[in-house]
């Protein structure tokens, strides 16, 4: 029910005056800017407002000791990455180009490829040289084995072996023949059998022989058997000897074919001992596996050539290749690598596989570099959030930094889950600086929960989200805008536009004495202003275009705000903007939808009844109130107890609620508002509904600063404008929030015309006087409040509650919240 | 059916080259509509070793006396025969030729000479057990049969499905056989004319080509000159028809041959 608000009768507390227009908005005077347009300004080389972060970056770059990696923390959009990249790139350009890295086959341990370090720019030529070597050998070696000389020598060796074998068996055969014994080749070996006239004697015929002949045969065959065994045993030895001689012959051919090729390479890489060692191993391996270079066609010459090793083919040739992992040939200094997708394989590298007859096969040629390899000798920049979101990436990064080496190992491999054939590339020494970019919360969480983090990231570059609004900062901002317009081909901004950008930068941080360092959003504002200037065919961007950009951006995002305002205007949501009501007040909340925030008036009501001193927060009771809101309610309870319950228990029960609120409520910015409603309900004095209130309160009744003050004021202002400004409407804000005011121009103008007002409030007493028109009242020497004052009325109501309580439940009085004396 | 090649005989002992010979023989027989007689010869000397109480056998793999199982040789012979029969049956089925498989027992050379007398062409493997990776040397049985055969003998070193070549030294028997084979195989007879010099060789080659042309067989000169020159012109896939009197060592030949008689 709306009730008239009494005119202020007794004013014991100085009522605050409405804020002057210049306190509502700090103007940036275009005349104070020493340029006509940003076209006159030089490029900005130094960042603005990030001195602390810059110093940290410089320090981290300069410190070459272990663990002095950098974590750049700050809100997104403050230019962390661009600033870090700018300084790293500058520093890297002055640093030496790091070495190239290649992987080659290890001929002693094929399972563990070797990593070779080469001076920058030497890896790619080595790869080409090895390809050239293989191509040359593919021609030179078959040619060597097709020469008549080689074929003749080989035939001689084979013939010698056959003759030796035939001769040995021939000797046994001849002896057997002389003794009438046949040496016969059977499907299961050799046999010695008694013969007559060239035919084997059957068992019956043998038995018909005289016993002496039989014995002689038996003895002869026994002797021949022994001799034959000895001969057969020698055959493998002769075979080995022949193979060895054939091999020597092959070696001669191979040595001749490859010697001049290898000499050329060893001359070229004589300054690199590791490469020479590898070339020697290659030469030995080629000599051992010369068959890999020969064609597999079963033509006439095949029998004359060394046999191809099984599993050769291209797979055999692949082991002579060079896998260039890091090629710094084109680098002008140390590398600066930004890894946009820091998965574990992208970071530490990976070993790929290919399917071969259903099996997954790999070799050192399939080793792929990670960003740690590419950044080795320089700088690696990572987004902390992305890094931590990728399984195993953070752990492997730490392992690499601690061990100072990159070891390529897939997660499956390290967890023993790999069932396919794979390789273990030898680790590569690591010498780089890692820069992680993330928000402060990540930095603090890592610091707290990961002991290795502090050990590995000893330097923090803390990016501030705001800077003091002084002349230097304003000019820095103007130069940044000038740099941006040139870089992106935008129109220059005239001084009015720059001034408006500066004012908007203050509004962004909700502080008239500060400027935002969120360059990303300011850059978007400049781009959008350029768009509107383009629509006007303007040569320069003016303040009007900037305002158009701000309004346009707001319009695109404020559909929900419109709906909220509309519901209030239509009376669906109950908010009064005139008249008075007991225990009812307009509170102000801020709703954030993505990047857009707006103020939303809410009706807060308080009801009191007989009770035990409890203040019930209905939001809290139904789990819609957050902990900070609960805290605010408890504080105001404490205020009531401290002011009105010193002499006796509070025999009341008060209930507070945000009317028509169906979502969660948090924050303590409505605690003063709730207290006003409560005091109004207790004193039974109406509150003027043309006011809206924000601010938290402490136990002593001091009003404290809150956030979102501009949006809150504008939210209520818009409602009042829609219903018609009466000149009696306004918003009570904490006095400590005055410095944060950067209100919209229409709000400032309404205040200038006296149609709307903003009141800075320091205490609850100031606020309740303004809201009710009744003085709060101060205790006199006897401890009494003046008659007619709010506090007097509240005390009286308390006393009434206490008496009723005493009458109803005399025994329970001692169990109240306070055990003091009864109220007056 | 060719008047010259009415009955084809092939000796099979289940060795790779003998099976290749069986395949080639069946192929030719199918084209000539001639029957094939496949013969497996059990060496009488080996047969007598079976269950012979006074025979010593030696394993080549182990270089020591075999175990006392005196039935091992017999079982191995049986397996060899089964493998030979299956090989022939497969070749007949693959080529569509018709023929029979028989088993003879006796001394291998004597038995093969006997069956070749009953046929018009004997197919024989170049060697029973060629060393792996090396060109097979002419085997002892093949050498003995070639020396004593009265009918043409084909010694297979491989499929022999490449060019059909004629070693031409004026021997008409070889030319006739080449013409008969060309009729069965189709294609051209390539002439290797043996001569003391190029001019003589060219003349002789032209003479052979002309004779073959008269018989309706396409022919062309492949090489002329001395035997070594002719040999170097042969590839491993050739089938060379040559007279028994050709001045060449069989061991030097890189391809399958037919010795004409």
mmCIF file of C-alpha atoms in Angstrom, chain B residues 85-256:
data_model
loop_
_atom_site.group_PDB
_atom_site.id
_atom_site.type_symbol
_atom_site.label_atom_id
_atom_site.label_comp_id
_atom_site.label_asym_id
_atom_site.label_seq_id
_atom_site.Cartn_x
_atom_site.Cartn_y
_atom_site.Cartn_z
ATOM 1 C CA UNK B 85 51.011 -88.002 -59.388
ATOM 2 C CA UNK B 86 49.332 -84.938 -57.939
ATOM 3 C CA UNK B 87 51.616 -82.648 -59.927
ATOM 4 C CA UNK B 88 50.734 -84.406 -63.172
ATOM 5 C CA UNK B 89 47.023 -84.402 -62.393
ATOM 6 C CA UNK B 90 47.166 -80.702 -61.675
ATOM 7 C CA UNK B 91 49.000 -80.030 -64.936
ATOM 8 C CA UNK B 92 46.483 -82.075 -66.922
ATOM 9 C CA UNK B 93 43.602 -80.277 -65.290
ATOM 10 C CA UNK B 94 45.164 -76.868 -65.835
ATOM 11 C CA UNK B 95 45.929 -77.412 -69.527
ATOM 12 C CA UNK B 96 43.026 -79.607 -70.539
ATOM 13 C CA UNK B 97 45.355 -82.272 -71.878
ATOM 14 C CA UNK B 98 44.604 -85.957 -71.509
ATOM 15 C CA UNK B 99 47.032 -88.605 -70.449
ATOM 16 C CA UNK B 100 47.997 -91.178 -67.867
ATOM 17 C CA UNK B 101 50.344 -91.554 -64.945
ATOM 18 C CA UNK B 102 52.289 -94.768 -64.548
ATOM 19 C CA UNK B 103 54.924 -96.081 -62.220
ATOM 20 C CA UNK B 104 57.852 -98.136 -63.404
ATOM 21 C CA UNK B 105 60.519 -99.830 -61.362
ATOM 22 C CA UNK B 106 64.086 -100.393 -62.457
ATOM 23 C CA UNK B 107 67.268 -98.472 -63.050
ATOM 24 C CA UNK B 108 66.178 -94.915 -63.732
ATOM 25 C CA UNK B 109 68.261 -94.269 -66.854
ATOM 26 C CA UNK B 110 67.275 -97.602 -68.392
ATOM 27 C CA UNK B 111 63.589 -97.108 -67.706
ATOM 28 C CA UNK B 112 63.584 -93.589 -69.130
ATOM 29 C CA UNK B 113 65.390 -94.741 -72.256
ATOM 30 C CA UNK B 114 62.772 -97.438 -72.602
ATOM 31 C CA UNK B 115 59.833 -95.055 -72.362
ATOM 32 C CA UNK B 116 61.401 -92.518 -74.704
ATOM 33 C CA UNK B 117 61.630 -95.125 -77.362
ATOM 34 C CA UNK B 118 57.852 -95.524 -77.173
ATOM 35 C CA UNK B 119 57.244 -91.757 -77.482
ATOM 36 C CA UNK B 120 57.992 -88.926 -79.864
ATOM 37 C CA UNK B 121 59.283 -86.475 -77.276
ATOM 38 C CA UNK B 122 60.528 -87.047 -73.731
ATOM 39 C CA UNK B 123 60.274 -84.217 -71.200
ATOM 40 C CA UNK B 124 62.829 -84.369 -68.413
ATOM 41 C CA UNK B 125 63.917 -82.040 -65.614
ATOM 42 C CA UNK B 126 67.360 -80.525 -66.043
ATOM 43 C CA UNK B 127 68.367 -81.615 -62.602
ATOM 44 C CA UNK B 128 66.679 -83.387 -59.724
ATOM 45 C CA UNK B 129 67.917 -81.181 -56.917
ATOM 46 C CA UNK B 130 69.191 -77.761 -58.028
ATOM 47 C CA UNK B 131 71.093 -75.741 -55.444
ATOM 48 C CA UNK B 132 69.058 -72.781 -54.252
ATOM 49 C CA UNK B 133 69.907 -69.489 -55.958
ATOM 50 C CA UNK B 134 72.141 -71.102 -58.546
ATOM 51 C CA UNK B 135 71.499 -72.192 -62.106
ATOM 52 C CA UNK B 136 71.010 -75.988 -61.989
ATOM 53 C CA UNK B 137 73.778 -78.116 -63.332
ATOM 54 C CA UNK B 138 72.781 -80.895 -65.686
ATOM 55 C CA UNK B 139 71.874 -83.893 -63.571
ATOM 56 C CA UNK B 140 73.409 -87.340 -63.888
ATOM 57 C CA UNK B 141 70.193 -89.035 -65.104
ATOM 58 C CA UNK B 142 69.541 -86.311 -67.686
ATOM 59 C CA UNK B 143 73.113 -86.531 -68.934
ATOM 60 C CA UNK B 144 72.856 -90.321 -69.300
ATOM 61 C CA UNK B 145 69.485 -90.178 -71.078
ATOM 62 C CA UNK B 146 70.622 -87.465 -73.496
ATOM 63 C CA UNK B 147 73.678 -89.504 -74.355
ATOM 64 C CA UNK B 148 71.725 -92.660 -75.191
ATOM 65 C CA UNK B 149 68.280 -91.450 -76.282
ATOM 66 C CA UNK B 150 66.987 -92.209 -79.741
ATOM 67 C CA UNK B 151 63.998 -89.855 -79.624
ATOM 68 C CA UNK B 152 63.981 -86.093 -78.995
ATOM 69 C CA UNK B 153 64.444 -85.128 -75.350
ATOM 70 C CA UNK B 154 63.347 -81.852 -73.783
ATOM 71 C CA UNK B 155 65.395 -80.833 -70.739
ATOM 72 C CA UNK B 156 63.510 -78.276 -68.723
ATOM 73 C CA UNK B 157 65.298 -75.548 -66.785
ATOM 74 C CA UNK B 158 62.143 -73.540 -66.336
ATOM 75 C CA UNK B 159 58.829 -72.990 -68.071
ATOM 76 C CA UNK B 160 60.458 -72.476 -71.448
ATOM 77 C CA UNK B 161 57.569 -70.269 -72.463
ATOM 78 C CA UNK B 162 59.761 -67.594 -74.043
ATOM 79 C CA UNK B 163 60.971 -67.461 -77.644
ATOM 80 C CA UNK B 164 61.309 -70.751 -79.530
ATOM 81 C CA UNK B 165 64.845 -70.820 -80.882
ATOM 82 C CA UNK B 166 66.497 -73.138 -83.400
ATOM 83 C CA UNK B 167 70.209 -73.930 -83.248
ATOM 84 C CA UNK B 168 70.798 -74.164 -86.961
ATOM 85 C CA UNK B 169 73.877 -75.911 -88.234
ATOM 86 C CA UNK B 170 72.141 -77.464 -91.229
ATOM 87 C CA UNK B 171 70.546 -80.363 -89.325
ATOM 88 C CA UNK B 172 67.096 -80.851 -90.775
ATOM 89 C CA UNK B 173 65.918 -83.022 -87.873
ATOM 90 C CA UNK B 174 66.180 -80.089 -85.530
ATOM 91 C CA UNK B 175 64.474 -77.822 -88.047
ATOM 92 C CA UNK B 176 61.602 -80.263 -88.481
ATOM 93 C CA UNK B 177 61.198 -80.550 -84.732
ATOM 94 C CA UNK B 178 61.277 -76.784 -84.341
ATOM 95 C CA UNK B 179 58.595 -76.479 -87.002
ATOM 96 C CA UNK B 180 56.456 -79.065 -85.213
ATOM 97 C CA UNK B 181 56.877 -77.308 -81.863
ATOM 98 C CA UNK B 182 56.122 -73.949 -83.449
ATOM 99 C CA UNK B 183 52.904 -75.395 -84.803
ATOM 100 C CA UNK B 184 52.019 -76.497 -81.295
ATOM 101 C CA UNK B 185 53.147 -73.366 -79.476
ATOM 102 C CA UNK B 186 52.353 -70.779 -82.128
ATOM 103 C CA UNK B 187 54.634 -67.855 -82.702
ATOM 104 C CA UNK B 188 57.889 -67.439 -84.520
ATOM 105 C CA UNK B 189 60.976 -69.625 -84.724
ATOM 106 C CA UNK B 190 64.042 -67.561 -84.017
ATOM 107 C CA UNK B 191 67.091 -68.907 -85.763
ATOM 108 C CA UNK B 192 70.561 -69.037 -84.251
ATOM 109 C CA UNK B 193 72.764 -69.805 -87.185
ATOM 110 C CA UNK B 194 76.125 -71.332 -86.311
ATOM 111 C CA UNK B 195 78.817 -70.158 -88.704
ATOM 112 C CA UNK B 196 82.432 -69.128 -88.803
ATOM 113 C CA UNK B 197 81.634 -65.530 -89.696
ATOM 114 C CA UNK B 198 78.775 -63.160 -89.948
ATOM 115 C CA UNK B 199 78.239 -63.404 -93.675
ATOM 116 C CA UNK B 200 78.104 -67.130 -93.620
ATOM 117 C CA UNK B 201 75.810 -67.070 -90.662
ATOM 118 C CA UNK B 202 73.437 -64.587 -92.270
ATOM 119 C CA UNK B 203 73.237 -66.749 -95.350
ATOM 120 C CA UNK B 204 72.576 -69.871 -93.338
ATOM 121 C CA UNK B 205 69.978 -68.159 -91.199
ATOM 122 C CA UNK B 206 68.211 -66.931 -94.300
ATOM 123 C CA UNK B 207 68.238 -70.459 -95.621
ATOM 124 C CA UNK B 208 66.595 -71.812 -92.466
ATOM 125 C CA UNK B 209 64.039 -69.014 -92.423
ATOM 126 C CA UNK B 210 63.178 -69.759 -96.020
ATOM 127 C CA UNK B 211 62.704 -73.472 -95.335
ATOM 128 C CA UNK B 212 60.519 -72.771 -92.342
ATOM 129 C CA UNK B 213 58.539 -70.271 -94.384
ATOM 130 C CA UNK B 214 57.900 -72.932 -96.951
ATOM 131 C CA UNK B 215 56.408 -75.072 -94.197
ATOM 132 C CA UNK B 216 54.170 -72.283 -93.110
ATOM 133 C CA UNK B 217 56.124 -71.436 -89.984
ATOM 134 C CA UNK B 218 57.097 -67.862 -89.338
ATOM 135 C CA UNK B 219 60.806 -67.496 -88.670
ATOM 136 C CA UNK B 220 63.464 -64.852 -88.262
ATOM 137 C CA UNK B 221 67.143 -64.688 -87.500
ATOM 138 C CA UNK B 222 68.017 -64.079 -83.874
ATOM 139 C CA UNK B 223 71.779 -64.430 -83.874
ATOM 140 C CA UNK B 224 74.514 -65.580 -86.143
ATOM 141 C CA UNK B 225 78.141 -66.532 -85.531
ATOM 142 C CA UNK B 226 80.198 -68.760 -83.364
ATOM 143 C CA UNK B 227 78.660 -70.900 -80.597
ATOM 144 C CA UNK B 228 79.656 -68.478 -77.795
ATOM 145 C CA UNK B 229 77.962 -65.634 -79.605
ATOM 146 C CA UNK B 230 74.852 -67.691 -80.054
ATOM 147 C CA UNK B 231 74.862 -68.707 -76.398
ATOM 148 C CA UNK B 232 75.086 -65.100 -75.230
ATOM 149 C CA UNK B 233 71.941 -64.283 -77.207
ATOM 150 C CA UNK B 234 69.836 -66.743 -75.234
ATOM 151 C CA UNK B 235 67.680 -65.733 -72.330
ATOM 152 C CA UNK B 236 66.586 -67.915 -69.430
ATOM 153 C CA UNK B 237 63.020 -68.192 -70.755
ATOM 154 C CA UNK B 238 63.974 -69.471 -74.248
ATOM 155 C CA UNK B 239 63.272 -72.956 -75.515
ATOM 156 C CA UNK B 240 66.182 -73.977 -77.715
ATOM 157 C CA UNK B 241 65.799 -76.751 -80.304
ATOM 158 C CA UNK B 242 69.204 -78.125 -81.137
ATOM 159 C CA UNK B 243 70.678 -81.101 -82.900
ATOM 160 C CA UNK B 244 72.406 -83.754 -80.774
ATOM 161 C CA UNK B 245 75.537 -82.947 -82.683
ATOM 162 C CA UNK B 246 75.585 -79.247 -81.822
ATOM 163 C CA UNK B 247 79.013 -78.054 -80.828
ATOM 164 C CA UNK B 248 78.012 -76.819 -77.397
ATOM 165 C CA UNK B 249 78.411 -78.001 -73.819
ATOM 166 C CA UNK B 250 75.024 -78.592 -72.311
ATOM 167 C CA UNK B 251 76.138 -77.226 -68.946
ATOM 168 C CA UNK B 252 76.659 -73.811 -70.545
ATOM 169 C CA UNK B 253 73.118 -73.502 -71.771
ATOM 170 C CA UNK B 254 71.013 -71.060 -69.772
ATOM 171 C CA UNK B 255 67.590 -72.258 -70.898
ATOM 172 C CA UNK B 256 65.440 -75.292 -71.561
#
